[in-house]
mmCIF file of C-alpha atoms in Angstrom:
data_model
loop_
_atom_site.group_PDB
_atom_site.id
_atom_site.type_symbol
_atom_site.label_atom_id
_atom_site.label_comp_id
_atom_site.label_asym_id
_atom_site.label_seq_id
_atom_site.Cartn_x
_atom_site.Cartn_y
_atom_site.Cartn_z
ATOM 1 C CA MET C 3 235.744 112.946 117.441
ATOM 2 C CA PHE C 4 237.208 115.299 120.051
ATOM 3 C CA SER C 5 237.120 114.560 123.783
ATOM 4 C CA TYR C 6 236.671 117.190 126.483
ATOM 5 C CA ARG C 7 235.942 117.711 130.157
ATOM 6 C CA ALA C 8 233.342 120.344 131.013
ATOM 7 C CA PHE C 9 231.071 120.674 134.059
ATOM 8 C CA HIS C 10 232.578 117.450 135.417
ATOM 9 C CA LEU C 11 231.278 115.564 132.380
ATOM 10 C CA ASN C 12 233.054 113.589 129.692
ATOM 11 C CA VAL C 13 232.018 115.226 126.443
ATOM 12 C CA THR C 14 232.745 113.889 122.979
ATOM 13 C CA SER C 15 232.196 116.248 120.090
ATOM 14 C CA GLU C 16 232.295 116.173 116.306
ATOM 15 C CA ILE C 17 232.921 119.911 116.506
ATOM 16 C CA ASP C 18 236.341 121.184 117.545
ATOM 17 C CA LEU C 19 235.955 123.322 120.709
ATOM 18 C CA PRO C 20 239.209 125.195 121.460
ATOM 19 C CA ALA C 21 237.769 126.888 124.566
ATOM 20 C CA VAL C 22 237.051 123.607 126.354
ATOM 21 C CA THR C 23 239.512 121.506 128.361
ATOM 22 C CA PRO C 24 240.694 118.648 126.113
ATOM 23 C CA THR C 25 241.264 115.173 127.488
ATOM 24 C CA ASP C 26 243.263 112.283 126.056
ATOM 25 C CA ILE C 27 240.936 109.719 127.497
ATOM 26 C CA ILE C 28 238.231 108.781 125.065
ATOM 27 C CA PRO C 29 235.414 107.476 127.239
ATOM 28 C CA THR C 30 233.573 104.398 126.068
ATOM 29 C CA LEU C 31 230.402 105.913 127.468
ATOM 30 C CA PRO C 32 230.566 109.717 127.207
ATOM 31 C CA GLU C 33 228.133 111.582 129.441
ATOM 32 C CA ALA C 34 227.382 114.060 126.677
ATOM 33 C CA THR C 35 227.777 113.865 122.911
ATOM 34 C CA ILE C 36 227.806 116.752 120.438
ATOM 35 C CA ARG C 37 227.040 115.891 116.817
ATOM 36 C CA ARG C 38 226.205 117.643 113.586
ATOM 37 C CA GLY C 39 222.895 116.628 112.081
ATOM 38 C CA ALA C 40 219.477 117.683 110.900
ATOM 39 C CA VAL C 41 217.327 119.353 113.567
ATOM 40 C CA PRO C 42 213.558 119.855 113.032
ATOM 41 C CA GLU C 43 212.151 123.383 112.895
ATOM 42 C CA ARG C 44 209.647 122.643 115.658
ATOM 43 C CA LEU C 45 209.088 119.950 118.275
ATOM 44 C CA GLU C 46 205.817 118.067 117.835
ATOM 45 C CA ILE C 47 205.099 118.113 121.553
ATOM 46 C CA GLY C 48 206.254 120.775 123.923
ATOM 47 C CA SER C 49 205.653 124.404 124.745
ATOM 48 C CA ASP C 50 204.478 126.577 121.878
ATOM 49 C CA SER C 51 206.057 129.787 123.028
ATOM 50 C CA GLY C 52 206.713 130.956 119.473
ATOM 51 C CA ALA C 53 209.994 132.161 120.882
ATOM 52 C CA TRP C 54 213.505 131.114 119.916
ATOM 53 C CA PHE C 55 213.256 128.116 122.212
ATOM 54 C CA GLN C 56 210.819 125.271 122.703
ATOM 55 C CA VAL C 57 210.704 122.991 125.738
ATOM 56 C CA ALA C 58 209.422 119.404 126.038
ATOM 57 C CA PRO C 59 209.984 117.137 129.060
ATOM 58 C CA TYR C 60 213.199 115.649 127.646
ATOM 59 C CA ARG C 61 213.990 118.002 124.776
ATOM 60 C CA ILE C 62 214.882 121.619 124.231
ATOM 61 C CA LEU C 63 215.014 123.126 120.752
ATOM 62 C CA LEU C 64 216.900 126.374 120.192
ATOM 63 C CA THR C 65 216.741 128.419 117.004
ATOM 64 C CA ILE C 66 219.409 131.109 116.720
ATOM 65 C CA GLU C 67 218.655 132.872 113.424
ATOM 66 C CA ASN C 68 221.513 132.782 110.888
ATOM 67 C CA ILE C 69 223.635 130.738 113.288
ATOM 68 C CA ALA C 70 222.196 127.286 114.010
ATOM 69 C CA ARG C 71 219.423 125.118 115.385
ATOM 70 C CA TYR C 72 220.336 123.103 118.467
ATOM 71 C CA LEU C 73 218.420 120.106 119.763
ATOM 72 C CA ILE C 74 219.323 119.140 123.327
ATOM 73 C CA ALA C 75 217.927 115.723 124.303
ATOM 74 C CA ASP C 76 217.844 113.550 127.433
ATOM 75 C CA GLY C 77 220.544 115.542 129.178
ATOM 76 C CA CYS C 78 223.220 113.847 127.110
ATOM 77 C CA ALA C 79 222.962 114.636 123.397
ATOM 78 C CA ILE C 80 223.299 117.910 121.526
ATOM 79 C CA THR C 81 222.639 117.985 117.784
ATOM 80 C CA VAL C 82 223.873 121.065 115.944
ATOM 81 C CA ASP C 83 222.380 122.106 112.610
ATOM 82 C CA PRO C 84 224.117 125.284 111.357
ATOM 83 C CA PHE C 85 222.374 127.643 108.925
ATOM 84 C CA PRO C 86 224.090 127.993 105.521
ATOM 85 C CA ASP C 87 227.116 130.329 105.715
ATOM 86 C CA ALA C 88 226.916 130.539 109.499
ATOM 87 C CA ASP C 89 230.091 131.763 111.214
ATOM 88 C CA PRO C 90 231.572 128.621 112.873
ATOM 89 C CA GLU C 91 232.810 130.730 115.801
ATOM 90 C CA MET C 92 229.246 131.858 116.507
ATOM 91 C CA VAL C 93 227.973 128.295 116.168
ATOM 92 C CA ARG C 94 230.470 127.322 118.916
ATOM 93 C CA LEU C 95 229.581 130.242 121.169
ATOM 94 C CA PHE C 96 225.879 129.391 121.269
ATOM 95 C CA LEU C 97 226.734 125.718 121.610
ATOM 96 C CA LEU C 98 228.837 126.305 124.727
ATOM 97 C CA GLY C 99 226.442 128.891 126.159
ATOM 98 C CA SER C 100 222.753 128.471 125.369
ATOM 99 C CA ALA C 101 222.849 124.792 124.344
ATOM 100 C CA MET C 102 225.131 123.615 127.157
ATOM 101 C CA GLY C 103 222.968 125.534 129.654
ATOM 102 C CA ALA C 104 219.940 123.582 128.420
ATOM 103 C CA LEU C 105 221.798 120.296 128.882
ATOM 104 C CA LEU C 106 222.726 121.261 132.458
ATOM 105 C CA TYR C 107 219.056 121.867 133.342
ATOM 106 C CA GLN C 108 218.047 118.561 131.799
ATOM 107 C CA ARG C 109 220.592 116.841 134.038
ATOM 108 C CA GLY C 110 219.017 118.478 137.106
ATOM 109 C CA LEU C 111 221.921 120.846 137.722
ATOM 110 C CA LEU C 112 221.549 124.483 138.704
ATOM 111 C CA PRO C 113 223.363 126.823 136.286
ATOM 112 C CA LEU C 114 223.909 130.346 137.586
ATOM 113 C CA HIS C 115 224.817 133.281 135.383
ATOM 114 C CA GLY C 116 228.119 134.268 136.873
ATOM 115 C CA SER C 117 231.764 133.569 137.494
ATOM 116 C CA ALA C 118 233.320 131.425 140.225
ATOM 117 C CA ILE C 119 236.712 130.971 141.857
ATOM 118 C CA GLU C 120 238.183 128.316 144.133
ATOM 119 C CA THR C 121 239.316 129.410 147.604
ATOM 120 C CA PRO C 122 240.460 127.439 150.674
ATOM 121 C CA LEU C 123 236.939 128.000 152.080
ATOM 122 C CA GLY C 124 235.238 126.632 148.988
ATOM 123 C CA ALA C 125 233.774 128.021 145.799
ATOM 124 C CA MET C 126 232.974 131.733 145.758
ATOM 125 C CA ILE C 127 230.462 132.715 143.097
ATOM 126 C CA PHE C 128 229.828 136.172 141.664
ATOM 127 C CA VAL C 129 226.497 136.910 140.039
ATOM 128 C CA GLY C 130 224.745 140.133 139.087
ATOM 129 C CA PRO C 131 223.510 142.190 136.143
ATOM 130 C CA GLN C 132 225.393 142.410 132.860
ATOM 131 C CA GLY C 133 228.453 144.658 133.049
ATOM 132 C CA ILE C 134 228.672 144.697 136.855
ATOM 133 C CA GLY C 135 232.148 143.142 136.800
ATOM 134 C CA LYS C 136 231.692 139.410 137.389
ATOM 135 C CA SER C 137 234.426 138.300 134.958
ATOM 136 C CA THR C 138 236.697 141.207 135.819
ATOM 137 C CA LEU C 139 236.607 140.311 139.489
ATOM 138 C CA ALA C 140 237.365 136.655 138.739
ATOM 139 C CA ALA C 141 240.310 137.672 136.532
ATOM 140 C CA HIS C 142 241.759 139.831 139.321
ATOM 141 C CA PHE C 143 241.343 137.004 141.812
ATOM 142 C CA GLN C 144 243.203 134.804 139.352
ATOM 143 C CA GLN C 145 246.074 137.300 139.347
ATOM 144 C CA ARG C 146 246.279 136.756 143.112
ATOM 145 C CA GLY C 147 246.690 133.032 142.607
ATOM 146 C CA TYR C 148 243.104 131.817 142.986
ATOM 147 C CA ARG C 149 241.958 129.260 140.449
ATOM 148 C CA ILE C 150 239.008 129.965 138.180
ATOM 149 C CA LEU C 151 236.073 127.556 138.185
ATOM 150 C CA SER C 152 233.932 129.237 135.603
ATOM 151 C CA ASP C 153 233.252 132.452 133.836
ATOM 152 C CA ASP C 154 229.886 132.875 132.160
ATOM 153 C CA VAL C 155 227.945 129.910 133.523
ATOM 154 C CA CYS C 156 228.547 128.358 136.911
ATOM 155 C CA ALA C 157 226.779 125.034 137.460
ATOM 156 C CA LEU C 158 225.934 123.764 140.949
ATOM 157 C CA SER C 159 225.225 120.149 141.778
ATOM 158 C CA ILE C 160 225.088 117.688 144.659
ATOM 159 C CA GLY C 161 228.340 115.751 144.924
ATOM 160 C CA VAL C 162 228.828 112.075 145.718
ATOM 161 C CA THR C 163 229.174 112.895 149.421
ATOM 162 C CA GLY C 164 225.872 114.793 149.332
ATOM 163 C CA ARG C 165 227.458 118.231 149.544
ATOM 164 C CA LEU C 166 226.678 121.148 147.276
ATOM 165 C CA GLN C 167 229.461 121.832 144.816
ATOM 166 C CA ALA C 168 230.369 124.165 141.957
ATOM 167 C CA LEU C 169 231.556 122.504 138.749
ATOM 168 C CA PRO C 170 234.494 123.666 136.614
ATOM 169 C CA ALA C 171 233.307 125.045 133.260
ATOM 170 C CA PHE C 172 235.677 126.175 130.479
ATOM 171 C CA PRO C 173 239.207 127.572 130.884
ATOM 172 C CA LYS C 174 238.451 130.901 129.311
ATOM 173 C CA LEU C 175 237.422 134.328 130.481
ATOM 174 C CA ARG C 176 235.501 136.936 128.563
ATOM 175 C CA LEU C 177 236.465 140.462 129.476
ATOM 176 C CA CYS C 178 235.643 143.885 128.127
ATOM 177 C CA PRO C 179 238.606 146.036 126.906
ATOM 178 C CA ASP C 180 238.554 148.298 130.014
ATOM 179 C CA ALA C 181 238.977 145.344 132.313
ATOM 180 C CA LEU C 182 241.968 144.127 130.294
ATOM 181 C CA ASP C 183 243.679 147.522 130.745
ATOM 182 C CA GLY C 184 243.350 147.122 134.494
ATOM 183 C CA LEU C 185 245.218 143.837 134.318
ATOM 184 C CA GLY C 186 248.097 145.357 132.364
ATOM 185 C CA LYS C 187 247.346 143.337 129.246
ATOM 186 C CA SER C 188 246.540 144.873 125.933
ATOM 187 C CA GLY C 189 243.387 143.750 124.200
ATOM 188 C CA ALA C 190 244.975 144.235 120.788
ATOM 189 C CA HIS C 191 246.466 140.734 120.641
ATOM 190 C CA LEU C 192 243.401 138.881 121.792
ATOM 191 C CA ARG C 193 240.834 137.288 119.592
ATOM 192 C CA PRO C 194 237.565 139.171 119.818
ATOM 193 C CA ALA C 195 234.490 137.210 120.874
ATOM 194 C CA ARG C 196 231.909 138.680 118.536
ATOM 195 C CA PHE C 197 229.102 137.165 120.593
ATOM 196 C CA ASP C 198 229.151 140.025 123.082
ATOM 197 C CA GLY C 199 230.301 142.774 120.771
ATOM 198 C CA ASP C 200 232.904 144.496 122.903
ATOM 199 C CA LYS C 201 234.207 141.531 124.875
ATOM 200 C CA PHE C 202 237.411 139.609 124.252
ATOM 201 C CA ILE C 203 238.419 136.051 124.828
ATOM 202 C CA PHE C 204 241.200 136.112 127.385
ATOM 203 C CA PRO C 205 242.777 132.678 127.661
ATOM 204 C CA ALA C 206 243.569 131.788 131.246
ATOM 205 C CA ALA C 207 247.116 130.541 131.764
ATOM 206 C CA ASN C 208 247.782 126.823 132.291
ATOM 207 C CA GLY C 209 246.921 125.493 135.721
ATOM 208 C CA CYS C 210 244.930 128.600 136.559
ATOM 209 C CA CYS C 211 241.609 126.824 136.307
ATOM 210 C CA SER C 212 240.177 124.193 138.589
ATOM 211 C CA ASP C 213 239.605 120.780 137.058
ATOM 212 C CA HIS C 214 237.537 119.337 139.892
ATOM 213 C CA PRO C 215 234.279 120.222 141.662
ATOM 214 C CA VAL C 216 234.645 122.514 144.666
ATOM 215 C CA ARG C 217 232.225 122.574 147.581
ATOM 216 C CA LEU C 218 230.002 125.634 147.552
ATOM 217 C CA ALA C 219 230.738 128.416 150.044
ATOM 218 C CA SER C 220 229.188 131.769 149.116
ATOM 219 C CA ILE C 221 227.207 133.446 146.390
ATOM 220 C CA HIS C 222 227.917 137.150 145.962
ATOM 221 C CA LEU C 223 225.407 139.398 144.255
ATOM 222 C CA LEU C 224 227.341 142.277 142.765
ATOM 223 C CA SER C 225 225.468 145.564 142.508
ATOM 224 C CA ALA C 226 226.327 149.195 141.883
ATOM 225 C CA SER C 227 226.522 151.371 144.987
ATOM 226 C CA ALA C 228 225.387 154.971 145.020
ATOM 227 C CA ASP C 229 228.490 156.168 146.879
ATOM 228 C CA SER C 230 232.090 155.056 147.023
ATOM 229 C CA ARG C 231 231.665 152.683 149.972
ATOM 230 C CA ILE C 232 231.873 148.936 149.551
ATOM 231 C CA ALA C 233 228.882 147.446 151.369
ATOM 232 C CA ILE C 234 228.424 143.754 152.117
ATOM 233 C CA GLU C 235 225.170 142.485 153.612
ATOM 234 C CA PRO C 236 223.613 139.030 153.802
ATOM 235 C CA PHE C 237 220.160 138.224 152.414
ATOM 236 C CA HIS C 238 217.549 136.688 154.697
ATOM 237 C CA GLY C 239 214.496 134.481 154.380
ATOM 238 C CA PHE C 240 212.592 134.506 151.126
ATOM 239 C CA GLY C 241 215.069 137.031 149.709
ATOM 240 C CA ARG C 242 217.617 134.234 149.512
ATOM 241 C CA ILE C 243 215.607 132.084 147.113
ATOM 242 C CA GLU C 244 214.393 135.171 145.251
ATOM 243 C CA GLN C 245 217.918 136.424 144.564
ATOM 244 C CA LEU C 246 219.056 132.994 143.510
ATOM 245 C CA LEU C 247 216.235 132.674 140.951
ATOM 246 C CA VAL C 248 216.982 136.097 139.470
ATOM 247 C CA ASN C 249 220.506 134.913 138.730
ATOM 248 C CA LEU C 250 219.769 131.564 137.133
ATOM 249 C CA TYR C 251 221.159 131.084 133.633
ATOM 250 C CA ARG C 252 218.219 131.136 131.193
ATOM 251 C CA PRO C 253 215.518 130.073 133.687
ATOM 252 C CA GLU C 254 212.984 130.160 130.821
ATOM 253 C CA TYR C 255 214.201 126.676 129.844
ATOM 254 C CA LEU C 256 213.057 125.198 133.111
ATOM 255 C CA HIS C 257 209.267 125.169 132.920
ATOM 256 C CA GLY C 258 207.995 121.951 131.380
ATOM 257 C CA LEU C 259 211.235 120.015 131.757
ATOM 258 C CA ALA C 260 211.079 116.588 133.408
ATOM 259 C CA SER C 261 213.892 117.721 135.713
ATOM 260 C CA GLU C 262 212.083 120.892 136.841
ATOM 261 C CA GLY C 263 211.257 119.546 140.304
ATOM 262 C CA ASN C 264 214.813 118.394 140.937
ATOM 263 C CA VAL C 265 216.240 121.738 139.876
ATOM 264 C CA MET C 266 213.735 123.563 142.124
ATOM 265 C CA ARG C 267 214.639 121.389 145.095
ATOM 266 C CA LEU C 268 218.329 121.965 144.425
ATOM 267 C CA ALA C 269 217.781 125.744 144.280
ATOM 268 C CA LEU C 270 216.030 125.603 147.642
ATOM 269 C CA ARG C 271 218.922 123.678 149.168
ATOM 270 C CA VAL C 272 221.425 126.171 147.787
ATOM 271 C CA ALA C 273 219.378 129.036 149.287
ATOM 272 C CA GLN C 274 219.417 127.268 152.645
ATOM 273 C CA GLU C 275 223.045 126.229 152.808
ATOM 274 C CA ALA C 276 225.114 128.774 150.903
ATOM 275 C CA LEU C 277 225.865 132.200 152.268
ATOM 276 C CA LEU C 278 224.108 134.736 150.014
ATOM 277 C CA VAL C 279 225.419 138.277 150.246
ATOM 278 C CA ARG C 280 224.948 141.529 148.374
ATOM 279 C CA VAL C 281 228.207 143.246 147.487
ATOM 280 C CA ALA C 282 227.657 146.862 146.493
ATOM 281 C CA HIS C 283 230.633 148.628 144.953
ATOM 282 C CA ASP C 284 231.145 151.743 142.862
ATOM 283 C CA ARG C 285 232.600 149.875 139.844
ATOM 284 C CA ASN C 286 235.719 152.028 139.813
ATOM 285 C CA PRO C 287 238.372 149.892 138.050
ATOM 286 C CA ASN C 288 241.088 151.505 140.202
ATOM 287 C CA ARG C 289 239.478 150.215 143.375
ATOM 288 C CA ILE C 290 239.108 146.573 142.424
ATOM 289 C CA GLU C 291 242.066 145.494 144.599
ATOM 290 C CA GLU C 292 240.372 147.179 147.555
ATOM 291 C CA LEU C 293 237.192 145.247 146.773
ATOM 292 C CA ILE C 294 239.163 141.986 146.745
ATOM 293 C CA ASP C 295 240.849 142.862 150.081
ATOM 294 C CA THR C 296 237.415 143.518 151.561
ATOM 295 C CA LEU C 297 236.032 140.222 150.304
ATOM 296 C CA GLU C 298 239.021 138.252 151.591
ATOM 297 C CA ARG C 299 238.579 139.866 155.020
ATOM 298 C CA GLU C 300 234.870 139.094 154.974
ATOM 299 C CA TRP C 301 235.517 135.441 154.113
ATOM 300 C CA ARG C 302 237.978 135.038 156.975
ATOM 301 C CA GLN C 303 235.399 136.488 159.359
ATOM 302 C CA ASN C 304 232.740 134.131 158.071
ATOM 303 C CA GLN C 305 234.983 131.082 158.175
ATOM 304 C CA ILE C 306 233.301 129.495 161.172
ATOM 305 C CA PHE C 307 229.837 130.306 159.900
ATOM 306 C CA LEU C 308 230.588 128.695 156.539
ATOM 307 C CA ALA C 309 232.049 125.592 158.162
ATOM 308 C CA GLU C 310 228.901 125.206 160.288
ATOM 309 C CA ARG C 311 226.552 125.499 157.328
ATOM 310 C CA GLN C 312 228.479 122.865 155.453
ATOM 311 C CA THR C 313 228.458 120.445 158.383
ATOM 312 C CA HIS C 314 224.690 120.777 158.634
ATOM 313 C CA GLY C 315 224.339 120.431 154.875
ATOM 314 C CA MET H 2 184.950 134.238 139.125
ATOM 315 C CA ALA H 3 182.762 134.809 142.192
ATOM 316 C CA ASP H 4 184.340 136.445 145.238
ATOM 317 C CA ILE H 5 185.275 134.234 148.153
ATOM 318 C CA THR H 6 182.770 134.784 150.964
ATOM 319 C CA LEU H 7 182.337 133.501 154.507
ATOM 320 C CA ASP H 8 180.021 130.821 153.095
ATOM 321 C CA SER H 9 182.589 129.475 150.619
ATOM 322 C CA PHE H 10 184.310 126.164 151.226
ATOM 323 C CA VAL H 11 188.074 126.121 150.778
ATOM 324 C CA VAL H 12 190.770 123.453 150.627
ATOM 325 C CA ARG H 13 194.310 123.088 149.308
ATOM 326 C CA ALA H 14 194.527 122.358 145.587
ATOM 327 C CA VAL H 15 198.136 121.201 145.605
ATOM 328 C CA GLU H 16 200.617 119.751 147.995
ATOM 329 C CA LEU H 17 203.496 122.067 148.685
ATOM 330 C CA PHE H 18 206.911 121.117 149.904
ATOM 331 C CA ALA H 19 207.644 123.219 152.989
ATOM 332 C CA THR H 20 210.988 124.124 154.453
ATOM 333 C CA ASP H 21 212.359 126.810 156.758
ATOM 334 C CA LEU H 22 214.638 129.565 155.621
ATOM 335 C CA ASP H 23 215.720 131.774 158.522
ATOM 336 C CA GLU H 24 212.436 132.860 160.174
ATOM 337 C CA GLU H 25 210.269 132.227 157.141
ATOM 338 C CA THR H 26 208.602 129.145 155.745
ATOM 339 C CA ILE H 27 209.240 128.585 152.074
ATOM 340 C CA LEU H 28 206.676 126.545 150.195
ATOM 341 C CA MET H 29 207.520 125.098 146.840
ATOM 342 C CA SER H 30 205.057 124.026 144.159
ATOM 343 C CA ILE H 31 206.578 121.947 141.396
ATOM 344 C CA GLU H 32 203.295 122.123 139.422
ATOM 345 C CA GLN H 33 203.296 125.925 139.493
ATOM 346 C CA GLY H 34 207.063 126.151 139.152
ATOM 347 C CA ALA H 35 207.090 128.640 142.016
ATOM 348 C CA TYR H 36 208.240 129.282 145.559
ATOM 349 C CA TYR H 37 206.156 131.110 148.158
ATOM 350 C CA GLY H 38 207.413 132.769 151.304
ATOM 351 C CA MET H 39 204.998 132.699 154.236
ATOM 352 C CA GLU H 40 205.241 134.251 157.636
ATOM 353 C CA ASP H 41 203.587 133.077 160.807
ATOM 354 C CA THR H 42 199.858 133.696 160.228
ATOM 355 C CA ALA H 43 199.954 132.796 156.534
ATOM 356 C CA ARG H 44 201.684 129.573 157.468
ATOM 357 C CA ARG H 45 198.978 128.745 160.027
ATOM 358 C CA ILE H 46 196.220 129.386 157.488
ATOM 359 C CA TRP H 47 197.953 127.082 155.028
ATOM 360 C CA GLN H 48 198.184 124.407 157.727
ATOM 361 C CA LEU H 49 194.456 124.654 158.438
ATOM 362 C CA LEU H 50 193.605 124.478 154.734
ATOM 363 C CA GLU H 51 194.672 120.863 154.723
ATOM 364 C CA ASN H 52 191.034 120.043 155.543
ATOM 365 C CA ARG H 53 188.110 121.329 153.493
ATOM 366 C CA GLN H 54 186.159 123.825 155.565
ATOM 367 C CA GLN H 55 183.936 126.874 155.431
ATOM 368 C CA VAL H 56 185.717 130.237 155.461
ATOM 369 C CA ALA H 57 183.587 131.362 158.423
ATOM 370 C CA ALA H 58 184.845 128.442 160.519
ATOM 371 C CA LEU H 59 188.442 129.070 159.461
ATOM 372 C CA CYS H 60 188.150 132.708 160.560
ATOM 373 C CA ARG H 61 186.587 131.760 163.904
ATOM 374 C CA GLN H 62 189.474 129.434 164.674
ATOM 375 C CA LEU H 63 192.123 131.976 163.671
ATOM 376 C CA ALA H 64 190.433 134.777 165.630
ATOM 377 C CA ALA H 65 190.521 132.576 168.725
ATOM 378 C CA GLU H 66 194.123 131.453 168.220
ATOM 379 C CA TYR H 67 195.485 134.941 167.605
ATOM 380 C CA ASN H 68 193.081 136.650 170.003
ATOM 381 C CA VAL H 69 191.761 139.194 167.506
ATOM 382 C CA ALA H 70 188.243 140.426 166.759
ATOM 383 C CA LEU H 71 186.404 138.199 164.292
ATOM 384 C CA ASP H 72 185.601 141.019 161.825
ATOM 385 C CA ILE H 73 189.254 142.117 161.674
ATOM 386 C CA CYS H 74 190.334 138.554 161.155
ATOM 387 C CA GLN H 75 187.841 138.084 158.307
ATOM 388 C CA LYS H 76 189.052 141.296 156.645
ATOM 389 C CA ASP H 77 192.612 139.909 156.593
ATOM 390 C CA VAL H 78 191.848 136.318 155.703
ATOM 391 C CA LEU H 79 189.566 136.875 152.688
ATOM 392 C CA PRO H 80 192.139 138.760 150.546
ATOM 393 C CA PHE H 81 194.775 136.197 151.447
ATOM 394 C CA LEU H 82 192.500 133.389 150.286
ATOM 395 C CA GLU H 83 191.950 135.301 147.031
ATOM 396 C CA GLU H 84 195.727 135.443 146.582
ATOM 397 C CA LEU H 85 196.009 131.719 147.153
ATOM 398 C CA ARG H 86 193.273 131.098 144.588
ATOM 399 C CA THR H 87 194.970 133.365 142.021
ATOM 400 C CA GLU H 88 198.119 131.285 142.441
ATOM 401 C CA GLY H 89 196.091 128.127 141.939
ATOM 402 C CA LEU H 90 196.937 126.850 145.410
ATOM 403 C CA ILE H 91 193.387 126.357 146.747
ATOM 404 C CA VAL H 92 190.030 125.161 145.479
ATOM 405 C CA VAL H 93 187.003 127.304 146.303
ATOM 406 C CA GLU H 94 183.453 125.913 146.230
#
């Protein structure tokens, strides 16, 4: 058995997971266990969507053709049943993405599709459509000395003190080749992550990733701007919850889960307490430092506002 | 399904969890798995729907509260009630 830390959980796994933070401590009661085993083709109760996933109150079944079946149960157990001749790398990728996302929902956490960094003001999250530069931005922030909390999936939860927090995910970043050029690193030596076709696994250096939850500050919705200006504007009212829902990680898992109500309440709290802003930029890789300067300036200006929200929360 | 008329009786079908977000009220229905944003008048109508009543009476009260003509009020309220019914939030008899 291997032992890991991910999303502030002790995870023991029969499957070796190089992308996840290892830990020497083998917990007597792991919060999540990953095993190999037989997984049924269908759940007897649960939604009959006919899709690649099936949801019951305490179970989610995922079928990824030619890769594996995953059964995620009770928010603490993942069973992996690979198809014959499945690529083990692909089995891991869907395990850490789709299957782990299902487990997070079952535990009543709120997984967002985006990257996150740790700043002195709290966790800054970047969400937005595919290819808008979420990972690239996080990687550039890392170059400036910020620590990475997560890349693909950023999970939010309520901490022991009752505050909203972002949880550290895996110490890896997935970047497309263009983004790597901008960082002065060649993609040629990196192991390709076949999952996304043209993306590469870019291992973050030691100590560059947070290992503890960080209180939530802002959620940034990245979007493409029509001109070359960088525009930052906050969302108001219903738009806040709307934008949050659009950027959930695989929200289709949620309906029919026993934890649905808790996740919905958590989403509402996040919409109320976090600062939600649209960040429109022209996606020019040469101007990414300018974008970071702008964001840092914006955060300093909002410092008092953020502090107030957190006190009330 | 028959149209909602002034003679219909209406009442909430579900309890919604309400909270404020900036100037809007956000209502959450766990059963429907949905959030609804409501502004001032919509919020008032939802409040009044706590008790089963005839649409005509509901409109009379709203027309008085907002100081608008009864026929204008009815023209606004009926489609809103239809929306609420489509979302499964009210029962119509």
